[in-house]
GROMACS .gro file of C-alpha atoms in nm:
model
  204
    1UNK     CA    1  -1.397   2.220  -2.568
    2UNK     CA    2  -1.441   2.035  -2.880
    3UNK     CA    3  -1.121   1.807  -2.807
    4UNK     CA    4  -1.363   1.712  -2.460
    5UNK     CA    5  -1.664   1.654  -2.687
    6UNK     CA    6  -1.487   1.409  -2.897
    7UNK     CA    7  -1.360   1.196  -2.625
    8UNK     CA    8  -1.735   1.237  -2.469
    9UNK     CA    9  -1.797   1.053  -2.803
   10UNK     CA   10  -1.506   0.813  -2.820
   11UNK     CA   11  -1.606   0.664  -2.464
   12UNK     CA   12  -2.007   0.653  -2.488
   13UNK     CA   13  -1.923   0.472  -2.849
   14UNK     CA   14  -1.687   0.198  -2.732
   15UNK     CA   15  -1.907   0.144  -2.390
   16UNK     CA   16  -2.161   0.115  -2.636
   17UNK     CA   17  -1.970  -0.194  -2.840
   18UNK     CA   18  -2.140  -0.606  -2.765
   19UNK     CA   19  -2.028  -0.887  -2.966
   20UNK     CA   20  -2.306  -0.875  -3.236
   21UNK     CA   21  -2.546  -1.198  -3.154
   22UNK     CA   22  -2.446  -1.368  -3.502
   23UNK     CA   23  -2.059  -1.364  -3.408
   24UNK     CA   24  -2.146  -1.469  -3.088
   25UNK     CA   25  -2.367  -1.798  -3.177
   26UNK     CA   26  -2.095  -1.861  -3.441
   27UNK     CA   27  -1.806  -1.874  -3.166
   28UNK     CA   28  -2.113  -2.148  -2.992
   29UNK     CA   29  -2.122  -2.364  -3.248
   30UNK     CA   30  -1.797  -2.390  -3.402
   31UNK     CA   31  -1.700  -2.475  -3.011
   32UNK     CA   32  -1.953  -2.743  -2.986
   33UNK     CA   33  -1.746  -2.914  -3.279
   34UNK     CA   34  -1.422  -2.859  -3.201
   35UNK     CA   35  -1.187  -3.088  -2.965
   36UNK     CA   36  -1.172  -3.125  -2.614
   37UNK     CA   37  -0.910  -2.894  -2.556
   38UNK     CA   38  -1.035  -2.574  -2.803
   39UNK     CA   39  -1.338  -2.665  -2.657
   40UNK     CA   40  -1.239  -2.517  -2.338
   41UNK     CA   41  -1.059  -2.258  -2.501
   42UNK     CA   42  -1.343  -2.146  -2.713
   43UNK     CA   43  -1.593  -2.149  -2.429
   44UNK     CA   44  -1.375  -1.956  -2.224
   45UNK     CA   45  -1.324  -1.687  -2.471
   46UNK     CA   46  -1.732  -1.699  -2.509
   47UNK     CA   47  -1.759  -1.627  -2.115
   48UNK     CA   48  -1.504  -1.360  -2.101
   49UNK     CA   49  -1.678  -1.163  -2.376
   50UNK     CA   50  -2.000  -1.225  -2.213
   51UNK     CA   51  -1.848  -1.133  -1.894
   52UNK     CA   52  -1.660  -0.811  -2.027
   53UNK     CA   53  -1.969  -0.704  -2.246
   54UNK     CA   54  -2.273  -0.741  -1.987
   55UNK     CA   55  -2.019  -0.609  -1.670
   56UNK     CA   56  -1.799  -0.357  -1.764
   57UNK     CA   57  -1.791  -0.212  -1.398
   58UNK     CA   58  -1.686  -0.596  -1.299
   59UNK     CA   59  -1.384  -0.593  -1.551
   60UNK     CA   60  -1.290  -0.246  -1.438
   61UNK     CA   61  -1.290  -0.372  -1.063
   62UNK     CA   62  -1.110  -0.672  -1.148
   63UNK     CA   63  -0.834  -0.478  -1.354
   64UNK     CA   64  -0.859  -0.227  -1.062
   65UNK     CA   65  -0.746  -0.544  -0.809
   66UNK     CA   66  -0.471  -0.648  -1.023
   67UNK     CA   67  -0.305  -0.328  -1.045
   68UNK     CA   68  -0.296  -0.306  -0.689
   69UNK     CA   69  -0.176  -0.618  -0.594
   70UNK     CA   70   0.106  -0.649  -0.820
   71UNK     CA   71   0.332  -0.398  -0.597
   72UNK     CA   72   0.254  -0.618  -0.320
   73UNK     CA   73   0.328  -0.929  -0.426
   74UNK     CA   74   0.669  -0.772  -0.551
   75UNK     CA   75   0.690  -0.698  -0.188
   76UNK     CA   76   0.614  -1.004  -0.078
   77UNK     CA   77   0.869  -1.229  -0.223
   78UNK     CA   78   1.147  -0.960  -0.220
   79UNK     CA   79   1.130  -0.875   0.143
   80UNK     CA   80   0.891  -1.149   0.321
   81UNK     CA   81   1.046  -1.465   0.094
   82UNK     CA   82   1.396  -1.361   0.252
   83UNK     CA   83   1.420  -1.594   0.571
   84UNK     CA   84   1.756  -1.484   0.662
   85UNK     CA   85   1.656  -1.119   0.634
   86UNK     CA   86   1.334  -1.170   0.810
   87UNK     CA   87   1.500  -1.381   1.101
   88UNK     CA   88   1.752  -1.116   1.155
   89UNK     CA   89   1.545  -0.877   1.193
   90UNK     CA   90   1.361  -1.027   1.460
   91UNK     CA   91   1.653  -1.143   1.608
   92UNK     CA   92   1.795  -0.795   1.644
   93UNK     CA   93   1.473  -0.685   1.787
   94UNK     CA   94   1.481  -0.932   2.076
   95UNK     CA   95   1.857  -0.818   2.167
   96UNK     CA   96   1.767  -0.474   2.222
   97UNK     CA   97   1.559  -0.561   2.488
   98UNK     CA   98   1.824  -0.712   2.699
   99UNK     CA   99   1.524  -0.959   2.903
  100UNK     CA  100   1.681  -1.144   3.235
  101UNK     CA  101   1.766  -1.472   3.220
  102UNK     CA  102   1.506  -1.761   3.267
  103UNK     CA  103   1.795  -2.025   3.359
  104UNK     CA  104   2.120  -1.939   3.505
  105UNK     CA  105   2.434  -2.130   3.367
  106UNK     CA  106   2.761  -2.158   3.326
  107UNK     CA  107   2.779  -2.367   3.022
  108UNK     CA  108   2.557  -2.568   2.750
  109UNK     CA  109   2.532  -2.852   2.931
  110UNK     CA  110   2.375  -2.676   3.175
  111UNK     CA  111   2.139  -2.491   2.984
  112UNK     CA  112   2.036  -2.878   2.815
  113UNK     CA  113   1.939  -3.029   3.073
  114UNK     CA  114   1.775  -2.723   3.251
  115UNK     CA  115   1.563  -2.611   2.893
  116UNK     CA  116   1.362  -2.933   2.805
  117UNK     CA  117   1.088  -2.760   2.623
  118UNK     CA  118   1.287  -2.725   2.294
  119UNK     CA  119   1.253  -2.972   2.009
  120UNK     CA  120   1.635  -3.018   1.931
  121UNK     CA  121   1.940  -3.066   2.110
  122UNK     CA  122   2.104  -2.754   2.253
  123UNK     CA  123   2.488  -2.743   2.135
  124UNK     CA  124   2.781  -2.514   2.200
  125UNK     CA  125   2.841  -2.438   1.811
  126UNK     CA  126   3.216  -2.431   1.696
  127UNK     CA  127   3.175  -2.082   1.519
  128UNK     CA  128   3.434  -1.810   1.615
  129UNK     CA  129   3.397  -1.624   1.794
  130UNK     CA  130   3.107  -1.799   2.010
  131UNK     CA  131   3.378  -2.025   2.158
  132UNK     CA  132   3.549  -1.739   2.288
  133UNK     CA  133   3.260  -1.617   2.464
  134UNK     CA  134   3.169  -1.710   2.861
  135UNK     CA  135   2.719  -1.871   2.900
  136UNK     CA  136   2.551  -1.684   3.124
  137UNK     CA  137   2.238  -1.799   3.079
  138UNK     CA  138   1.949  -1.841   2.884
  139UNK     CA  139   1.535  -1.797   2.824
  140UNK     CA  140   1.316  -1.926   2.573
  141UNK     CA  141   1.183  -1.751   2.268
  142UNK     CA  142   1.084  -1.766   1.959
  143UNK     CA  143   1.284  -1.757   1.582
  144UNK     CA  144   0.995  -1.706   1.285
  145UNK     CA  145   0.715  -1.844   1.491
  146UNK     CA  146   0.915  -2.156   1.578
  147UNK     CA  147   1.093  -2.235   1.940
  148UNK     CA  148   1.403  -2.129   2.006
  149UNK     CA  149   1.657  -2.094   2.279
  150UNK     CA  150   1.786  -1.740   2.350
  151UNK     CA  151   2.135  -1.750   2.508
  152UNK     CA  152   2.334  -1.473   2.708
  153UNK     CA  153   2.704  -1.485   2.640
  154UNK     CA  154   2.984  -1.279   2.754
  155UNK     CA  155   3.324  -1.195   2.613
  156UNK     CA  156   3.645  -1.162   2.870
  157UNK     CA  157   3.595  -0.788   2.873
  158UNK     CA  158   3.261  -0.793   3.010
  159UNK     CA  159   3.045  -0.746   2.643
  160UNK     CA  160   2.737  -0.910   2.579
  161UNK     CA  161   2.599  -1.100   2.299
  162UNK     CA  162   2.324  -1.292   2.280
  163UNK     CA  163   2.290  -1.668   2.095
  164UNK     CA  164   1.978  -1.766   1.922
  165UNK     CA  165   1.946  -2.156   1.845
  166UNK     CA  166   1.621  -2.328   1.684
  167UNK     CA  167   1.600  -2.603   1.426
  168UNK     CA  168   1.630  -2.605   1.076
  169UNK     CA  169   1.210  -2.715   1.069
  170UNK     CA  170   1.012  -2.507   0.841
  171UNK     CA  171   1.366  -2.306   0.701
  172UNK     CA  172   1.484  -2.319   0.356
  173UNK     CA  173   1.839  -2.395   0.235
  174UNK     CA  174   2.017  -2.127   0.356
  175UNK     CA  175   2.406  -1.986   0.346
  176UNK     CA  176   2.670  -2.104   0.479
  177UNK     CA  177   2.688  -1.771   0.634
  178UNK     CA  178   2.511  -1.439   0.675
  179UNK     CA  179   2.541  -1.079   0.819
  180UNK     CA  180   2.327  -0.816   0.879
  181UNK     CA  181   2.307  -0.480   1.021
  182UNK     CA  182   1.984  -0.383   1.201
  183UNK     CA  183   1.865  -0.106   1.370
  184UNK     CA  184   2.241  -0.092   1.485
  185UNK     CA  185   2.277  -0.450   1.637
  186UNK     CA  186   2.492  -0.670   1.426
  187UNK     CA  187   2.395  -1.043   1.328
  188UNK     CA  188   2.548  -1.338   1.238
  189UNK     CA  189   2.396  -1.609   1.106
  190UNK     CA  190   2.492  -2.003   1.018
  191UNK     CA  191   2.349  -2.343   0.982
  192UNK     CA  192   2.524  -2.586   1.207
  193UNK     CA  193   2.509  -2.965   1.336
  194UNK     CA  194   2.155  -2.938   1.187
  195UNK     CA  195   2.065  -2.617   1.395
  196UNK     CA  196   2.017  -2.236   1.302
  197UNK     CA  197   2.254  -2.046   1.468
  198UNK     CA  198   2.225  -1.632   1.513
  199UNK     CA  199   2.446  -1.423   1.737
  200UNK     CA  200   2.378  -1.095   1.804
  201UNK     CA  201   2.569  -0.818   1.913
  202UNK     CA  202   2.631  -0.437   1.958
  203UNK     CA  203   2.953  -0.288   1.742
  204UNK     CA  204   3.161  -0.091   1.973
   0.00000   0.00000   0.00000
């Protein structure tokens, strides 16, 4: 009980504590004479103790804020600032659902001349082991809200995988190569002839 009555005390005489008016037209005055740049140094201390001393519930809120949003900007750059990550993801998500074709075709060349929304030139990439694998067709879609050209493949056995191409617009430097597991689809992904390349597929 007395332990609670002394930090009673300890709070009511801090909350209690201003910068005495002397001290305070002293910091004033000595920043009216100093240079340009401790000016502004000076006159910001002066606010914040203004600020801090007539607001406490203000500073409290602020600090409040700060605490909060530290976790989530760790978040932010450790999960949103990975591109590769992020595009995988997304690129995984659009295999599982296994949409239909919007153009039937039996090979790129096809697929370019048939898919003239996109912003690039379609290519056949010379990754293994995409050459290996047989177009079936193709639909468009989206890679990190840019346009991108979804494309059905098949391997002699009869497996699917599915081919994402968009351009490099808007994507940082990225690796030379990259693989990811995601929600049990793998994916591969590559820069190539100035193109993002991501190939998707489901381990046997």
């Amino acid at each position: 009980m007395k332990n609670r009555r002394l930090d009673d005390h300890l709070r009511d005489y801090y909350a209690q504590q201003q910068l005495r008016p002397d001290k305070l037209n002293q910091l004033i005055e000595q920043a009216a004479t100093a240079p340009a740049e401790k000016v502004s140094r000076a006159q910001l201390m002066i606010r914040w103790t203004r600020r801090v001393t007539t607001s406490k519930p203000m500073a409290i809120a602020a600090l409040f804020v700060l605490i909060i949003s530290l976790p989530l900007t760790q978040w932010y750059y450790t999960d949103q600032g990975n591109w590769p990550l992020r595009a995988a993801r997304e690129i995984a998500l659009n295999h599982k659902k296994q949409l239909s074709a919007e153009f039937l075709a039996q090979d790129y060349a096809m697929l370019r001349a048939r898919m003239n929304k996109l912003d690039f030139v379609l290519t056949a990439p010379e990754h293994m082991p995409v050459t290996q694998l047989r177009v079936v067709g193709a639909r468009y879609c989206s890679i990190q809200g840019h346009l991108a050209a979804q494309i059905k493949l098949e391997n002699p056995q009869g497996k699917h995988y599915t081919l994402y191409q968009r351009s490099l617009t808007d994507t940082p430097t990225l690796p030379a190569q990259s693989e990811y597991m995601v929600d049990g689809v793998r994916v591969q992904e590559w820069p190539e002839a100035g193109l993002f390349f991501g190939l998707a597929s489901t381990p046997d």
